[in-house]
PDB file of C-alpha atoms and ligand atoms in Angstrom:
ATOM      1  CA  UNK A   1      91.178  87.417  90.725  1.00 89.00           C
ATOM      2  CA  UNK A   2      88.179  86.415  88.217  1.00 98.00           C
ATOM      3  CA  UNK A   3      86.347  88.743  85.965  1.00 98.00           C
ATOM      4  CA  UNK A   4      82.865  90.193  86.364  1.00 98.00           C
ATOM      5  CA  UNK A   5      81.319  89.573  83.267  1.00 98.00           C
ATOM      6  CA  UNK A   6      77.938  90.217  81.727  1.00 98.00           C
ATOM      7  CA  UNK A   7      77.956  88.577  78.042  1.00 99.00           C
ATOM      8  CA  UNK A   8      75.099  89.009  75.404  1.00 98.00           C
ATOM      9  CA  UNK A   9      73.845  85.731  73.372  1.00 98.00           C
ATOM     10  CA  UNK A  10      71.669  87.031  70.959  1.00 98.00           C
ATOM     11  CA  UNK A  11      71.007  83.400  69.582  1.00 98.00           C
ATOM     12  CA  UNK A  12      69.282  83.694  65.940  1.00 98.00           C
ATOM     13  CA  UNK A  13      67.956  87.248  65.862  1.00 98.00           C
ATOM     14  CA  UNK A  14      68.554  90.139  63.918  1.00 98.00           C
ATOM     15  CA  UNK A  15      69.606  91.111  60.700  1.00 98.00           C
ATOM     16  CA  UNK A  16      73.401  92.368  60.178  1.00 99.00           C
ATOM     17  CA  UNK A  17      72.043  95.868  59.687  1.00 98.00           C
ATOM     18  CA  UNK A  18      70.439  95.202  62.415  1.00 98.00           C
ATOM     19  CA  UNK A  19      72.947  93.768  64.626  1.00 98.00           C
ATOM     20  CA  UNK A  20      75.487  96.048  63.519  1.00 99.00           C
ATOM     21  CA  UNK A  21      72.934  99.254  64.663  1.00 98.00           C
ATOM     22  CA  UNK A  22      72.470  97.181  68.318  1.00 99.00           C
ATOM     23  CA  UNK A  23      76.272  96.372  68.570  1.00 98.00           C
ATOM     24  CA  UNK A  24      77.064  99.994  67.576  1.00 98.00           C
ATOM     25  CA  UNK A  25      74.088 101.044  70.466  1.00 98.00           C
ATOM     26  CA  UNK A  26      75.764  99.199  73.397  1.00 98.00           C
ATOM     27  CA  UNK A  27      79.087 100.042  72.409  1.00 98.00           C
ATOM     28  CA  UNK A  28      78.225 103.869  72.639  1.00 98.00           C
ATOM     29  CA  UNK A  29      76.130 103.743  75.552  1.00 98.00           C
ATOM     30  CA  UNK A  30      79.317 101.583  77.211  1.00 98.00           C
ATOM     31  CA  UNK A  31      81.748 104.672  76.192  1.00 97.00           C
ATOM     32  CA  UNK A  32      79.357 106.762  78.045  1.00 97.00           C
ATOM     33  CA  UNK A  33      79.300 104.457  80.685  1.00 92.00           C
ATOM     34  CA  UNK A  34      81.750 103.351  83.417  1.00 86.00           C
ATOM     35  CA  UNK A  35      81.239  99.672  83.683  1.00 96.00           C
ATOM     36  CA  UNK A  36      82.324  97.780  86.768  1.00 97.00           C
ATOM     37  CA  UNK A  37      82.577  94.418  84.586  1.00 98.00           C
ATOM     38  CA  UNK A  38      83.387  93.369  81.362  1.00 98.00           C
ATOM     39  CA  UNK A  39      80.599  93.053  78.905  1.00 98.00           C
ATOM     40  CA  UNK A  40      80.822  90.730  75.795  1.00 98.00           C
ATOM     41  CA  UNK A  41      78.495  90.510  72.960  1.00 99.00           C
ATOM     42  CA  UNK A  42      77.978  87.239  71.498  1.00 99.00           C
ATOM     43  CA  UNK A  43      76.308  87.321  67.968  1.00 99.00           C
ATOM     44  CA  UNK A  44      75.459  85.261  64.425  1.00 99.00           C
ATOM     45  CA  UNK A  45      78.637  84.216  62.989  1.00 99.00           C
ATOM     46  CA  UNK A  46      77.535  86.415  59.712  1.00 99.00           C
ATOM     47  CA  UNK A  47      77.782  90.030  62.488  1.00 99.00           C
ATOM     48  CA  UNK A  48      81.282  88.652  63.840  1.00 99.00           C
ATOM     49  CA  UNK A  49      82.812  90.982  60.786  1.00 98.00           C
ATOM     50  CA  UNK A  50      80.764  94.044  60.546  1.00 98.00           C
ATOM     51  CA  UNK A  51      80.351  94.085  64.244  1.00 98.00           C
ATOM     52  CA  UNK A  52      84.564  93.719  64.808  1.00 98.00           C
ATOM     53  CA  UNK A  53      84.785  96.538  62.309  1.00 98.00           C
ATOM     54  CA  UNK A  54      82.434  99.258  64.267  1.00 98.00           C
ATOM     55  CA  UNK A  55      83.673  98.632  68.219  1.00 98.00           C
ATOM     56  CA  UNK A  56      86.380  98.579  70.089  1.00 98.00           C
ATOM     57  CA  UNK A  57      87.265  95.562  71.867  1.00 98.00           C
ATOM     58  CA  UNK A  58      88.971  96.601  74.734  1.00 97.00           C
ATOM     59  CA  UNK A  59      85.226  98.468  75.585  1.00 98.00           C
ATOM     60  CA  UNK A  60      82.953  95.689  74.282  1.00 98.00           C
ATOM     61  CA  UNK A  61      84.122  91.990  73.991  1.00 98.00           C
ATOM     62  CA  UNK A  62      82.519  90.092  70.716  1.00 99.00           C
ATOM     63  CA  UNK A  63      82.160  86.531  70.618  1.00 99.00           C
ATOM     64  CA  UNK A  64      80.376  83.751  68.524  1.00 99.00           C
ATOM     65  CA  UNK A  65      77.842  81.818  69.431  1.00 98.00           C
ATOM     66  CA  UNK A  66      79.080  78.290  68.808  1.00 98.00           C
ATOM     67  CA  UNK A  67      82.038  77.031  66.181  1.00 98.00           C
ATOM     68  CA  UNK A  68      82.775  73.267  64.187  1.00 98.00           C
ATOM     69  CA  UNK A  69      84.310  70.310  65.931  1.00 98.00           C
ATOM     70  CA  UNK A  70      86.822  70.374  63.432  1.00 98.00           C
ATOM     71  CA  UNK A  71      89.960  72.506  61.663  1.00 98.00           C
ATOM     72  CA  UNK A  72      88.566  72.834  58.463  1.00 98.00           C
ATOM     73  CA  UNK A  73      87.110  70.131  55.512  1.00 98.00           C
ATOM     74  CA  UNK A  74      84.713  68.627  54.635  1.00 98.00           C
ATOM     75  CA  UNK A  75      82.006  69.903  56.812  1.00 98.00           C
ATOM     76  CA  UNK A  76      79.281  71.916  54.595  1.00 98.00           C
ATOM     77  CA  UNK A  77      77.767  74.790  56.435  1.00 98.00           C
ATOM     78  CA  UNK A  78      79.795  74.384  59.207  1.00 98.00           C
ATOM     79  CA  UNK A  79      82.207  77.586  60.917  1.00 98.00           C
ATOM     80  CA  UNK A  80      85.509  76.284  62.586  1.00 98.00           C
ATOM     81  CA  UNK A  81      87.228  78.119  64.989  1.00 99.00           C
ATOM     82  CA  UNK A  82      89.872  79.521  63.177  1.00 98.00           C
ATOM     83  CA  UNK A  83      87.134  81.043  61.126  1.00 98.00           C
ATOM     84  CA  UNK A  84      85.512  83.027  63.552  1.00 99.00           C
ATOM     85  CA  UNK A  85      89.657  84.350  65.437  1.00 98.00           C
ATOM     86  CA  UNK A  86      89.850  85.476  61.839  1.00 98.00           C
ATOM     87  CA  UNK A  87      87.225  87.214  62.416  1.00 98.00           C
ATOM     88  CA  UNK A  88      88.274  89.116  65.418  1.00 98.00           C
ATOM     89  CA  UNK A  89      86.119  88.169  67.572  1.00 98.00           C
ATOM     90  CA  UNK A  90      88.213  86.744  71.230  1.00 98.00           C
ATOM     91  CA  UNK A  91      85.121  84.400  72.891  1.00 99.00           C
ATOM     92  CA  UNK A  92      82.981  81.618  71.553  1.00 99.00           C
ATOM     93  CA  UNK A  93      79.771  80.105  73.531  1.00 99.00           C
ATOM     94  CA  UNK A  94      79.942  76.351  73.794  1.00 98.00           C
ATOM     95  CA  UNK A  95      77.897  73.605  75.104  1.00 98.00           C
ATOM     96  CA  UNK A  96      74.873  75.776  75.028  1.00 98.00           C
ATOM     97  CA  UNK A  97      71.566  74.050  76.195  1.00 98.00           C
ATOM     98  CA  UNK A  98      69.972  74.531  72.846  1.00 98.00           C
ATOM     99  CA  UNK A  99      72.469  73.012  70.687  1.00 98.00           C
ATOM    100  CA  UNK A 100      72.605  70.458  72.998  1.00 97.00           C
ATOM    101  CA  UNK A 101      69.440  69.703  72.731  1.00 97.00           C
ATOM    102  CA  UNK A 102      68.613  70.717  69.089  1.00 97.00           C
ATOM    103  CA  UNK A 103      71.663  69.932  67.533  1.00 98.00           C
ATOM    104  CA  UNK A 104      72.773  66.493  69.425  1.00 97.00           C
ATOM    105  CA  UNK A 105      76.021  68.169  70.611  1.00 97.00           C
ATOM    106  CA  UNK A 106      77.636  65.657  73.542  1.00 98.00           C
ATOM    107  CA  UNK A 107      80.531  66.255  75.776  1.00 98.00           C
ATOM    108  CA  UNK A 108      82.736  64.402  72.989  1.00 98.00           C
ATOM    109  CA  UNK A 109      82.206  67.094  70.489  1.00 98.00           C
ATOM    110  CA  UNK A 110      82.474  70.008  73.052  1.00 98.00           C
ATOM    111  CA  UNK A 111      85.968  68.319  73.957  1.00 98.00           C
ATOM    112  CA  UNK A 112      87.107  68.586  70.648  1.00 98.00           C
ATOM    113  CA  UNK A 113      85.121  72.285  70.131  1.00 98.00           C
ATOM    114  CA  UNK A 114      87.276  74.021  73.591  1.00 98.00           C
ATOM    115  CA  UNK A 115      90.070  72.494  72.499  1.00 98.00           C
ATOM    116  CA  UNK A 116      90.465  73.965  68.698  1.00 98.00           C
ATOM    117  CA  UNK A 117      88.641  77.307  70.646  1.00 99.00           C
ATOM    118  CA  UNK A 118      91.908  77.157  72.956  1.00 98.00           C
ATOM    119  CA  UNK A 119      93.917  76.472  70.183  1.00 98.00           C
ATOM    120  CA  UNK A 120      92.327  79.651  68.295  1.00 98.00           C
ATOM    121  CA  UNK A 121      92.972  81.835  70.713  1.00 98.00           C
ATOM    122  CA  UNK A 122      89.152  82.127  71.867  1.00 99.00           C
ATOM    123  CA  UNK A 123      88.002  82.093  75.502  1.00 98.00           C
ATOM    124  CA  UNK A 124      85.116  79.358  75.763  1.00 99.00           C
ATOM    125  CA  UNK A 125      81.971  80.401  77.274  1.00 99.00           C
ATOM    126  CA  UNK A 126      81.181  76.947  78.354  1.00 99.00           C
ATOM    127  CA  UNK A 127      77.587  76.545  79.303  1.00 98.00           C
ATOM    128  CA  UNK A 128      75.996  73.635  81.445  1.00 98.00           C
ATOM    129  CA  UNK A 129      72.492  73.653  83.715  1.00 98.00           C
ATOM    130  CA  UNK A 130      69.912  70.931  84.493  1.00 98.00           C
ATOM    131  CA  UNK A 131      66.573  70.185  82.988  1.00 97.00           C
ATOM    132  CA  UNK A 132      63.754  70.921  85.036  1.00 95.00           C
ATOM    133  CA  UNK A 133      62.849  67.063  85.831  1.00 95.00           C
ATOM    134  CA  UNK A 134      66.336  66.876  86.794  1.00 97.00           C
ATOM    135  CA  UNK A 135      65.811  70.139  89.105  1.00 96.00           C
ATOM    136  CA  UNK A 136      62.764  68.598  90.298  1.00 94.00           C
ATOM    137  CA  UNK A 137      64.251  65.086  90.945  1.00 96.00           C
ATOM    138  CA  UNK A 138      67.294  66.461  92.815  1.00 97.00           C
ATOM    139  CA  UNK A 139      69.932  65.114  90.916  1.00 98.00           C
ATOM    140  CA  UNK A 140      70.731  68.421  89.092  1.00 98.00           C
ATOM    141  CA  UNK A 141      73.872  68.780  91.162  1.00 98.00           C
ATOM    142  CA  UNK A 142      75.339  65.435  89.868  1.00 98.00           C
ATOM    143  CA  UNK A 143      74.229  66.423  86.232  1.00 98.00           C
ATOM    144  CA  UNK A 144      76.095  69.868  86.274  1.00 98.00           C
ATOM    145  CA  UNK A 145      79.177  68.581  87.832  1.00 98.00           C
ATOM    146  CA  UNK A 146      79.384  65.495  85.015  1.00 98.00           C
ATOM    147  CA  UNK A 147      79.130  68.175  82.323  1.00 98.00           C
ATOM    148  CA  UNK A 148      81.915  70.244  83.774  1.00 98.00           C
ATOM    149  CA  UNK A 149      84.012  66.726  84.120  1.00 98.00           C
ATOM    150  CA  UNK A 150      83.016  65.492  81.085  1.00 98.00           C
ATOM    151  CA  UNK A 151      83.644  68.841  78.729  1.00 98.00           C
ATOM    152  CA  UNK A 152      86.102  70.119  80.575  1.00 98.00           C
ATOM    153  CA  UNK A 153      88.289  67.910  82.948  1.00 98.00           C
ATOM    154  CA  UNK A 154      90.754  66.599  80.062  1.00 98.00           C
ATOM    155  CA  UNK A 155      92.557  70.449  79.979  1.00 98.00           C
ATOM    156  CA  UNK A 156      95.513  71.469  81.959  1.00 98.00           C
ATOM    157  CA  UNK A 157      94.944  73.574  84.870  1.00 98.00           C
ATOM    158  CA  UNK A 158      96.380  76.401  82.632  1.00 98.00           C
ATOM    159  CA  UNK A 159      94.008  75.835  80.027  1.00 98.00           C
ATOM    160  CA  UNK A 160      90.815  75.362  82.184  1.00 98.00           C
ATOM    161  CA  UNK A 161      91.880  79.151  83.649  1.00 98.00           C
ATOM    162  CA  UNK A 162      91.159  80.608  80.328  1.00 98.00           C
ATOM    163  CA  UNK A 163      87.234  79.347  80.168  1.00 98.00           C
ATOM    164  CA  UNK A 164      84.253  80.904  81.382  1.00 98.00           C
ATOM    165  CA  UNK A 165      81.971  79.013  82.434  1.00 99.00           C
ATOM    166  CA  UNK A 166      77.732  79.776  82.077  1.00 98.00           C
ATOM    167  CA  UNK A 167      75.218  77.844  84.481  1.00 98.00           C
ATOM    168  CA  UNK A 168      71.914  78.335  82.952  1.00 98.00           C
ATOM    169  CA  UNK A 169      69.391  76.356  84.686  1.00 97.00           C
ATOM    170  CA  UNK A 170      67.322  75.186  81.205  1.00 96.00           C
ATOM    171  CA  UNK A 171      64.291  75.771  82.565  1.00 96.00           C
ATOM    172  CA  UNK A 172      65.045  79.132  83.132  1.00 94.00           C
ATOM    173  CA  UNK A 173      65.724  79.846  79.583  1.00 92.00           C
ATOM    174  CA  UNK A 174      63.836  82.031  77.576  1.00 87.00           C
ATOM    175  CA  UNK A 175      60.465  81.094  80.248  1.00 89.00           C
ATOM    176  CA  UNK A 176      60.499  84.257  82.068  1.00 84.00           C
ATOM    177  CA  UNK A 177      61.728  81.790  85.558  1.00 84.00           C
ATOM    178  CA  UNK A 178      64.917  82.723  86.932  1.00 85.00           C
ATOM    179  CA  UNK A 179      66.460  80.733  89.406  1.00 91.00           C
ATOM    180  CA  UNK A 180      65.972  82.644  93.040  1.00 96.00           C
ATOM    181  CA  UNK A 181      69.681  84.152  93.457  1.00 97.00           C
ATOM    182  CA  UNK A 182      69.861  81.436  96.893  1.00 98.00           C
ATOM    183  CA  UNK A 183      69.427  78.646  93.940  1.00 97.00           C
ATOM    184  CA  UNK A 184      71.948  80.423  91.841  1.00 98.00           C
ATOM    185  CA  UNK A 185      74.518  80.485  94.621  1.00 98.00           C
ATOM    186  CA  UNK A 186      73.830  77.133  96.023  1.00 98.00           C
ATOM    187  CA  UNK A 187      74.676  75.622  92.547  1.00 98.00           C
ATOM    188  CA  UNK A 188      77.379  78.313  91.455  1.00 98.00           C
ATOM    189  CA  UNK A 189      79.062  76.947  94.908  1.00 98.00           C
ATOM    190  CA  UNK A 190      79.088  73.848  93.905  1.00 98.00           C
ATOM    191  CA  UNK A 191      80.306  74.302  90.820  1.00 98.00           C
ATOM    192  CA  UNK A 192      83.418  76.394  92.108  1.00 98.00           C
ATOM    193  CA  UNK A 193      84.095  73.114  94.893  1.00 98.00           C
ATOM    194  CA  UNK A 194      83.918  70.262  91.598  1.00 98.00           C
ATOM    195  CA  UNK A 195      86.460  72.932  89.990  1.00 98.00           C
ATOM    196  CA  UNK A 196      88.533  73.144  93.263  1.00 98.00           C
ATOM    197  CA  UNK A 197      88.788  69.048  93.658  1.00 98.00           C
ATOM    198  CA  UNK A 198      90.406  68.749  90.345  1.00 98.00           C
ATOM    199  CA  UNK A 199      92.288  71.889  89.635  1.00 98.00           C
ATOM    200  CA  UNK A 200      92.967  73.016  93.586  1.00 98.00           C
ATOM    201  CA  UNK A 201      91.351  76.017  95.612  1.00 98.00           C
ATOM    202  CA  UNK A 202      93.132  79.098  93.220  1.00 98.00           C
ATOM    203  CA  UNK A 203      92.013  77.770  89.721  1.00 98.00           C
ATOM    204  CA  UNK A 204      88.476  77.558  91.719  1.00 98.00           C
ATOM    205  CA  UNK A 205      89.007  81.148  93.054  1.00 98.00           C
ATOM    206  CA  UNK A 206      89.990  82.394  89.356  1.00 98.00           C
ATOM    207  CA  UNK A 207      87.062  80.707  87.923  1.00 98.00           C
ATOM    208  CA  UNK A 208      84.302  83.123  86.472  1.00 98.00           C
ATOM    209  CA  UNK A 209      81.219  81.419  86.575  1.00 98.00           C
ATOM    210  CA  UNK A 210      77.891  83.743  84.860  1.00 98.00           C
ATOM    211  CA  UNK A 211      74.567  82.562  86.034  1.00 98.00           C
ATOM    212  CA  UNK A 212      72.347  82.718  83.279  1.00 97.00           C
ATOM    213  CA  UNK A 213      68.381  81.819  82.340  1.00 96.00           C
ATOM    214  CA  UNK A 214      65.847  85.039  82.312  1.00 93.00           C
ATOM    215  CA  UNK A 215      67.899  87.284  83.667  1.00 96.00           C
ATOM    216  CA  UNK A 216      66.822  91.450  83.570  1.00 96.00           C
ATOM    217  CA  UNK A 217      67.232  94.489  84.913  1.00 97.00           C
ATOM    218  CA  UNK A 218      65.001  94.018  87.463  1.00 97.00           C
ATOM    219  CA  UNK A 219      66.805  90.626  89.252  1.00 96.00           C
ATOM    220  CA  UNK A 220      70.607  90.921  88.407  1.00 98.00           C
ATOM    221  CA  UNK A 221      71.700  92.763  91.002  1.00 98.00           C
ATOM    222  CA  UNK A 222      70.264  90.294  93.836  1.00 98.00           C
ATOM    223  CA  UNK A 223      71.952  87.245  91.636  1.00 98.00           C
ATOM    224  CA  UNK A 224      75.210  89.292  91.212  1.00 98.00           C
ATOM    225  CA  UNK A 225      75.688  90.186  95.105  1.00 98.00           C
ATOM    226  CA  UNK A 226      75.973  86.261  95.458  1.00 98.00           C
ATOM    227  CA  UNK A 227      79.607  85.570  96.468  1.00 98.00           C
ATOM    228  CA  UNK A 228      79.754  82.830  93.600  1.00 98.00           C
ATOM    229  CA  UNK A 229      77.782  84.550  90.992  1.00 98.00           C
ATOM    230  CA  UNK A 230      80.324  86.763  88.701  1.00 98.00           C
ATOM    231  CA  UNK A 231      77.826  88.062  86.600  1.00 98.00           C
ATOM    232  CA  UNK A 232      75.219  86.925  83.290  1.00 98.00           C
ATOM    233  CA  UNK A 233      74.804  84.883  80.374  1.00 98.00           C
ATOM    234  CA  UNK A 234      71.863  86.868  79.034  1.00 98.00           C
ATOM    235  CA  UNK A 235      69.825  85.781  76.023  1.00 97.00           C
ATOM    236  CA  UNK A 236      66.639  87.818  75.588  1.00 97.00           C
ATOM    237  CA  UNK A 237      67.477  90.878  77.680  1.00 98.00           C
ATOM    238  CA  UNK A 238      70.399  91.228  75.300  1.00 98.00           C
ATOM    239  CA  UNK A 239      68.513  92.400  72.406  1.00 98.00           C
ATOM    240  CA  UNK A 240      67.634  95.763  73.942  1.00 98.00           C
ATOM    241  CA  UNK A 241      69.863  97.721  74.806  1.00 98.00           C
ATOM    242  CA  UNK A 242      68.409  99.741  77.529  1.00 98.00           C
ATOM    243  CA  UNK A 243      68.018  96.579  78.643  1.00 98.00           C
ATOM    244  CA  UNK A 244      71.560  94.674  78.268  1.00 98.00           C
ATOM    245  CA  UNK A 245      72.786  97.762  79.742  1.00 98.00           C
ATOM    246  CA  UNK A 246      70.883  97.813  83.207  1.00 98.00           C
ATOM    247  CA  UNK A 247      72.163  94.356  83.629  1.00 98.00           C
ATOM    248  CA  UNK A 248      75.690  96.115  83.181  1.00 98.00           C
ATOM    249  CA  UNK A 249      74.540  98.592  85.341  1.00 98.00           C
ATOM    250  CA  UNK A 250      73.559  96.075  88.011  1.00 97.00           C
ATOM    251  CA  UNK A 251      77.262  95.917  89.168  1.00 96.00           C
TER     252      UNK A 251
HETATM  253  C1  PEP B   1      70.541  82.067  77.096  1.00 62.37           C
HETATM  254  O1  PEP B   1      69.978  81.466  76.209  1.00 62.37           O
HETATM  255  O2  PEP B   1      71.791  82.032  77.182  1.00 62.37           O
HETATM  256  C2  PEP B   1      69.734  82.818  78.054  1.00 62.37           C
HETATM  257  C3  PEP B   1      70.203  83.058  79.237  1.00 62.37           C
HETATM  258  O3  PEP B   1      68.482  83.205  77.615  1.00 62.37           O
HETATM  259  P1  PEP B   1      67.413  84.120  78.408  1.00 62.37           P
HETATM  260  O4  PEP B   1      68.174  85.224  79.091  1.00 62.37           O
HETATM  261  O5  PEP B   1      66.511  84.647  77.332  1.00 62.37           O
HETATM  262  O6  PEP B   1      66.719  83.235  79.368  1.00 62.37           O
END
């Protein structure tokens, strides 16, 4: 059966000291804490070390937040995947909306990203949503099943069971709108039946899919009781973490 999962992006912020005293924070507080999901932390590649070295893994999952479209070279500045397994950390985010959007990345490059991921031993965190003109158009259901086709539909079955995948609505993001939960299910739904048409109904079924775009305390639990919703990409509410953890708490 899929995962619950409630996963952390904490995009650019923080220091390491300061990551490392956060990281530390939810890791206690998850100790003290029976969770009913699994809960992932997904940080600057420069934390992935300090932050392997202070938690457990088995109680708090660590992931980066993006990784190269290639092995190793050439490619100044860049972080491959093998980089960041080295690391320790087990998950990577991918396809995000903002380094789609700031950083030109198109479903070519996010092929080649899941597949060293997969190759590294990282579960993808693949992230897709609609634009708000798109929302308000009504073609965001087209849009979000082309960028599950187009980033994801050249795996095998076996290797599309090991990805996440994050529906985060862009204009949702960081604006203080969620999606209303009905919205969230609606598209999660969909998502799940463009899944089940390539892969069949029990890839579909195994599928986590987070919902993710402004989610807190105060709104996960209504968007987690959705039958398709198996829990959050959270950006800002991940940086407190009174706050991170009542989104835990929410299941
Ligand atoms: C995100 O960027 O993945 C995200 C969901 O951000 P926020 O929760 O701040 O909207």
């Amino acid at each position: 059966m899929r995962k619950n999962i409630v996963a952390g992006n904490w995009k650019m912020n923080t220091t390491v000291p300061e990551g490392v005293a956060l990281a530390k924070e939810v890791y206690e507080a998850l100790k003290a804490t029976k969770a009913n999901c699994d809960v992932i932390i997904c940080t600057p590649f420069t934390h992935l070390c300090p932050v392997a070295a202070v938690i457990d893994q088995n109680v708090l999952g660590l992931g980066a937040e993006n990784c190269a479209d290639h092995k190793s070279g050439a490619y100044t500045g860049e972080v491959s995947a093998p980089m960041v397994a080295s690391t320790g950390a087990k998950y990577v985010i991918l396809g995000h909306s903002e380094r789609r959007q700031y950083y030109g990345e198109t479903a070519e490059t996010l092929r080649e990203k899941v597949a060293l991921a997969l190759e590294n031993g990282l579960t993808p965190i693949f992230c897709i949503g609609e634009v708000l003109e798109q929302r308000d158009n009504g073609t965001y259901n087209e849009v979000v099943a082309k960028q599950v086709e187009e980033g994801l539909f050249n795996l095998s079955a076996e290797d599309f069971g090991k990805v996440i995948l994050a529906y985060e609505p862009v204009w949702a993001i960081g604006t203080g709108k969620t999606a209303t939960a009905d919205q969230a299910e609606d598209m999660h739904a969909h998502i799940r039946a463009t899944v089940a048409a390539k892969y069949g109904k029990e890839v579909a079924e195994n599928t986590s899919i987070l919902y993710g775009g402004s989610c807190k305390p105060s709104n996960a639990a209504e968007l987690f009781a959705k039958p398709d919703v198996d829990g959050g990409l959270i950006g800002g509410a991940a940086l407190k973490c009174a706050d991170f953890m009542g989104i835990v708490k929410a299941f």
